PDB file of C-alpha atoms and ligand atoms in Angstrom:
ATOM      1  CA  UNK A   1       3.642  67.079 136.250  1.00  0.00           C
ATOM      2  CA  UNK A   2       2.668  64.323 138.660  1.00  0.00           C
ATOM      3  CA  UNK A   3       5.294  62.659 140.794  1.00  0.00           C
ATOM      4  CA  UNK A   4       4.746  59.448 138.862  1.00  0.00           C
ATOM      5  CA  UNK A   5       5.302  61.142 135.517  1.00  0.00           C
ATOM      6  CA  UNK A   6       8.455  62.788 136.830  1.00  0.00           C
ATOM      7  CA  UNK A   7       9.835  59.390 137.784  1.00  0.00           C
ATOM      8  CA  UNK A   8       9.150  58.056 134.304  1.00  0.00           C
ATOM      9  CA  UNK A   9      10.867  61.053 132.724  1.00  0.00           C
ATOM     10  CA  UNK A  10      13.855  60.576 135.007  1.00  0.00           C
ATOM     11  CA  UNK A  11      14.020  56.890 134.070  1.00  0.00           C
ATOM     12  CA  UNK A  12      13.889  57.713 130.363  1.00  0.00           C
ATOM     13  CA  UNK A  13      16.638  60.301 130.735  1.00  0.00           C
ATOM     14  CA  UNK A  14      18.739  57.811 132.610  1.00  0.00           C
ATOM     15  CA  UNK A  15      18.232  55.208 129.886  1.00  0.00           C
ATOM     16  CA  UNK A  16      19.100  57.764 127.203  1.00  0.00           C
ATOM     17  CA  UNK A  17      22.398  58.527 128.949  1.00  0.00           C
ATOM     18  CA  UNK A  18      23.479  54.922 129.106  1.00  0.00           C
ATOM     19  CA  UNK A  19      23.581  53.997 125.443  1.00  0.00           C
ATOM     20  CA  UNK A  20      26.976  55.502 124.705  1.00  0.00           C
ATOM     21  CA  UNK A  21      25.517  57.415 121.792  1.00  0.00           C
ATOM     22  CA  UNK A  22      25.784  61.108 121.032  1.00  0.00           C
ATOM     23  CA  UNK A  23      25.749  63.279 124.114  1.00  0.00           C
ATOM     24  CA  UNK A  24      22.242  64.522 124.726  1.00  0.00           C
ATOM     25  CA  UNK A  25      22.375  65.484 128.377  1.00  0.00           C
ATOM     26  CA  UNK A  26      21.547  69.095 128.962  1.00  0.00           C
ATOM     27  CA  UNK A  27      19.830  70.756 131.831  1.00  0.00           C
ATOM     28  CA  UNK A  28      17.163  68.057 132.023  1.00  0.00           C
ATOM     29  CA  UNK A  29      19.728  65.344 132.671  1.00  0.00           C
ATOM     30  CA  UNK A  30      21.429  67.476 135.256  1.00  0.00           C
ATOM     31  CA  UNK A  31      18.161  67.970 137.073  1.00  0.00           C
ATOM     32  CA  UNK A  32      17.653  64.215 137.229  1.00  0.00           C
ATOM     33  CA  UNK A  33      21.160  63.745 138.599  1.00  0.00           C
ATOM     34  CA  UNK A  34      20.602  66.364 141.256  1.00  0.00           C
ATOM     35  CA  UNK A  35      17.261  64.860 142.235  1.00  0.00           C
ATOM     36  CA  UNK A  36      18.815  61.430 142.755  1.00  0.00           C
ATOM     37  CA  UNK A  37      21.190  62.902 145.332  1.00  0.00           C
ATOM     38  CA  UNK A  38      18.489  64.751 147.244  1.00  0.00           C
ATOM     39  CA  UNK A  39      19.344  62.985 150.514  1.00  0.00           C
ATOM     40  CA  UNK A  40      22.319  65.323 150.973  1.00  0.00           C
ATOM     41  CA  UNK A  41      21.387  68.871 152.004  1.00  0.00           C
ATOM     42  CA  UNK A  42      22.357  71.207 149.190  1.00  0.00           C
ATOM     43  CA  UNK A  43      24.813  73.961 150.070  1.00  0.00           C
ATOM     44  CA  UNK A  44      23.942  76.141 147.111  1.00  0.00           C
ATOM     45  CA  UNK A  45      27.587  76.206 146.026  1.00  0.00           C
ATOM     46  CA  UNK A  46      28.330  75.411 142.403  1.00  0.00           C
ATOM     47  CA  UNK A  47      31.882  74.632 141.326  1.00  0.00           C
ATOM     48  CA  UNK A  48      32.313  75.026 137.595  1.00  0.00           C
ATOM     49  CA  UNK A  49      35.004  73.133 135.701  1.00  0.00           C
ATOM     50  CA  UNK A  50      35.678  74.093 132.102  1.00  0.00           C
ATOM     51  CA  UNK A  51      36.744  71.383 129.660  1.00  0.00           C
ATOM     52  CA  UNK A  52      39.152  72.869 127.164  1.00  0.00           C
ATOM     53  CA  UNK A  53      41.039  71.968 123.974  1.00  0.00           C
ATOM     54  CA  UNK A  54      43.273  74.808 122.953  1.00  0.00           C
ATOM     55  CA  UNK A  55      46.482  75.114 120.926  1.00  0.00           C
ATOM     56  CA  UNK A  56      49.327  75.818 123.306  1.00  0.00           C
ATOM     57  CA  UNK A  57      47.358  74.707 126.354  1.00  0.00           C
ATOM     58  CA  UNK A  58      46.398  71.215 125.336  1.00  0.00           C
ATOM     59  CA  UNK A  59      43.497  69.237 126.744  1.00  0.00           C
ATOM     60  CA  UNK A  60      42.682  70.379 130.252  1.00  0.00           C
ATOM     61  CA  UNK A  61      40.150  70.742 133.022  1.00  0.00           C
ATOM     62  CA  UNK A  62      40.120  74.270 134.444  1.00  0.00           C
ATOM     63  CA  UNK A  63      40.396  74.230 137.359  1.00  0.00           C
ATOM     64  CA  UNK A  64      41.541  70.614 137.555  1.00  0.00           C
ATOM     65  CA  UNK A  65      41.879  70.264 141.321  1.00  0.00           C
ATOM     66  CA  UNK A  66      38.722  71.012 143.266  1.00  0.00           C
ATOM     67  CA  UNK A  67      38.009  71.355 146.954  1.00  0.00           C
ATOM     68  CA  UNK A  68      34.335  70.793 147.722  1.00  0.00           C
ATOM     69  CA  UNK A  69      31.877  69.994 150.491  1.00  0.00           C
ATOM     70  CA  UNK A  70      29.055  67.490 150.535  1.00  0.00           C
ATOM     71  CA  UNK A  71      26.017  69.118 149.016  1.00  0.00           C
ATOM     72  CA  UNK A  72      28.032  71.252 146.614  1.00  0.00           C
ATOM     73  CA  UNK A  73      27.302  70.876 142.929  1.00  0.00           C
ATOM     74  CA  UNK A  74      30.184  70.162 140.550  1.00  0.00           C
ATOM     75  CA  UNK A  75      29.336  71.328 137.059  1.00  0.00           C
ATOM     76  CA  UNK A  76      31.419  70.425 134.018  1.00  0.00           C
ATOM     77  CA  UNK A  77      31.015  72.886 131.152  1.00  0.00           C
ATOM     78  CA  UNK A  78      32.353  72.171 127.684  1.00  0.00           C
ATOM     79  CA  UNK A  79      34.407  75.102 126.381  1.00  0.00           C
ATOM     80  CA  UNK A  80      36.035  73.444 123.361  1.00  0.00           C
ATOM     81  CA  UNK A  81      36.897  70.030 122.002  1.00  0.00           C
ATOM     82  CA  UNK A  82      35.196  66.754 122.847  1.00  0.00           C
ATOM     83  CA  UNK A  83      35.537  65.511 126.401  1.00  0.00           C
ATOM     84  CA  UNK A  84      34.000  63.514 129.182  1.00  0.00           C
ATOM     85  CA  UNK A  85      34.559  63.298 132.918  1.00  0.00           C
ATOM     86  CA  UNK A  86      34.736  60.019 134.779  1.00  0.00           C
ATOM     87  CA  UNK A  87      35.829  58.893 138.251  1.00  0.00           C
ATOM     88  CA  UNK A  88      37.409  55.481 137.561  1.00  0.00           C
ATOM     89  CA  UNK A  89      36.803  52.855 140.247  1.00  0.00           C
ATOM     90  CA  UNK A  90      40.406  51.628 140.028  1.00  0.00           C
ATOM     91  CA  UNK A  91      41.779  55.063 140.952  1.00  0.00           C
ATOM     92  CA  UNK A  92      39.369  55.808 143.780  1.00  0.00           C
ATOM     93  CA  UNK A  93      38.533  54.579 147.288  1.00  0.00           C
ATOM     94  CA  UNK A  94      36.735  51.249 147.320  1.00  0.00           C
ATOM     95  CA  UNK A  95      33.240  51.051 148.734  1.00  0.00           C
ATOM     96  CA  UNK A  96      32.314  54.635 147.884  1.00  0.00           C
ATOM     97  CA  UNK A  97      29.581  55.443 145.405  1.00  0.00           C
ATOM     98  CA  UNK A  98      31.453  57.605 142.903  1.00  0.00           C
ATOM     99  CA  UNK A  99      29.952  60.543 141.014  1.00  0.00           C
ATOM    100  CA  UNK A 100      28.089  59.675 137.812  1.00  0.00           C
ATOM    101  CA  UNK A 101      30.018  59.544 134.565  1.00  0.00           C
ATOM    102  CA  UNK A 102      29.350  62.329 132.113  1.00  0.00           C
ATOM    103  CA  UNK A 103      28.473  61.617 128.500  1.00  0.00           C
ATOM    104  CA  UNK A 104      30.907  62.635 125.788  1.00  0.00           C
ATOM    105  CA  UNK A 105      30.244  66.319 125.359  1.00  0.00           C
ATOM    106  CA  UNK A 106      30.792  68.052 122.049  1.00  0.00           C
ATOM    107  CA  UNK A 107      28.605  71.145 121.956  1.00  0.00           C
ATOM    108  CA  UNK A 108      30.258  74.220 123.497  1.00  0.00           C
ATOM    109  CA  UNK A 109      28.241  75.299 126.492  1.00  0.00           C
ATOM    110  CA  UNK A 110      26.988  71.785 127.175  1.00  0.00           C
ATOM    111  CA  UNK A 111      26.846  71.022 130.886  1.00  0.00           C
ATOM    112  CA  UNK A 112      26.906  67.995 133.140  1.00  0.00           C
ATOM    113  CA  UNK A 113      26.610  68.278 136.881  1.00  0.00           C
ATOM    114  CA  UNK A 114      26.275  66.181 140.003  1.00  0.00           C
ATOM    115  CA  UNK A 115      25.815  66.792 143.699  1.00  0.00           C
ATOM    116  CA  UNK A 116      28.731  65.783 145.906  1.00  0.00           C
ATOM    117  CA  UNK A 117      27.620  62.972 148.243  1.00  0.00           C
ATOM    118  CA  UNK A 118      31.006  61.338 148.836  1.00  0.00           C
ATOM    119  CA  UNK A 119      32.645  61.194 152.266  1.00  0.00           C
ATOM    120  CA  UNK A 120      35.703  63.364 152.913  1.00  0.00           C
ATOM    121  CA  UNK A 121      38.707  62.258 150.911  1.00  0.00           C
ATOM    122  CA  UNK A 122      40.486  62.724 147.643  1.00  0.00           C
ATOM    123  CA  UNK A 123      38.974  61.451 144.424  1.00  0.00           C
ATOM    124  CA  UNK A 124      40.475  61.215 140.965  1.00  0.00           C
ATOM    125  CA  UNK A 125      38.744  61.932 137.691  1.00  0.00           C
ATOM    126  CA  UNK A 126      39.826  62.183 134.101  1.00  0.00           C
ATOM    127  CA  UNK A 127      38.727  62.557 130.504  1.00  0.00           C
ATOM    128  CA  UNK A 128      38.866  59.178 128.774  1.00  0.00           C
ATOM    129  CA  UNK A 129      40.112  60.321 125.334  1.00  0.00           C
ATOM    130  CA  UNK A 130      42.782  62.578 126.852  1.00  0.00           C
ATOM    131  CA  UNK A 131      43.895  60.909 130.074  1.00  0.00           C
ATOM    132  CA  UNK A 132      47.218  60.023 128.425  1.00  0.00           C
ATOM    133  CA  UNK A 133      47.657  63.699 127.534  1.00  0.00           C
ATOM    134  CA  UNK A 134      47.286  64.680 131.151  1.00  0.00           C
ATOM    135  CA  UNK A 135      43.611  65.627 131.208  1.00  0.00           C
ATOM    136  CA  UNK A 136      43.145  64.564 134.806  1.00  0.00           C
ATOM    137  CA  UNK A 137      41.927  66.187 137.991  1.00  0.00           C
ATOM    138  CA  UNK A 138      41.160  65.651 141.653  1.00  0.00           C
ATOM    139  CA  UNK A 139      38.163  66.392 143.817  1.00  0.00           C
ATOM    140  CA  UNK A 140      38.953  66.753 147.503  1.00  0.00           C
ATOM    141  CA  UNK A 141      35.880  66.535 149.724  1.00  0.00           C
ATOM    142  CA  UNK A 142      36.325  68.318 153.057  1.00  0.00           C
ATOM    143  CA  UNK A 143      34.093  68.366 156.143  1.00  0.00           C
TER     144      UNK A 143
HETATM  145 CU1   CU B   1      39.299  65.477 126.992  1.00  0.00          CU
END
């Protein structure tokens, strides 16, 4: 694939993610997300967060509180239920470009990932449908 064609594909994927429709982001969308953050040297570390709906456990991220470095990849994986992951501007430091918002994920095994580019600090994320049920988490970026 030419570089030009790759850009077009990335643009189409980006457009497809923004319509609020059924979640369609799989590995292709993740690749586009990773490519956009290519200015940060990748560490090769992947931090997986499972999104879970389970009787007796409720609606949770597992683990919910992450400690990461710039260049790490945070990967949300749907285990059960329907969830998203979003870093709301009103609950995070101003002036920082926050991680991209995931689509609503509903197919077990579906993944959404981004490369950490944020400066050191503590960031808050949550699942929109379940934030009131405590489906929240933090991402602490360390040096
Ligand atoms: Cu949820």
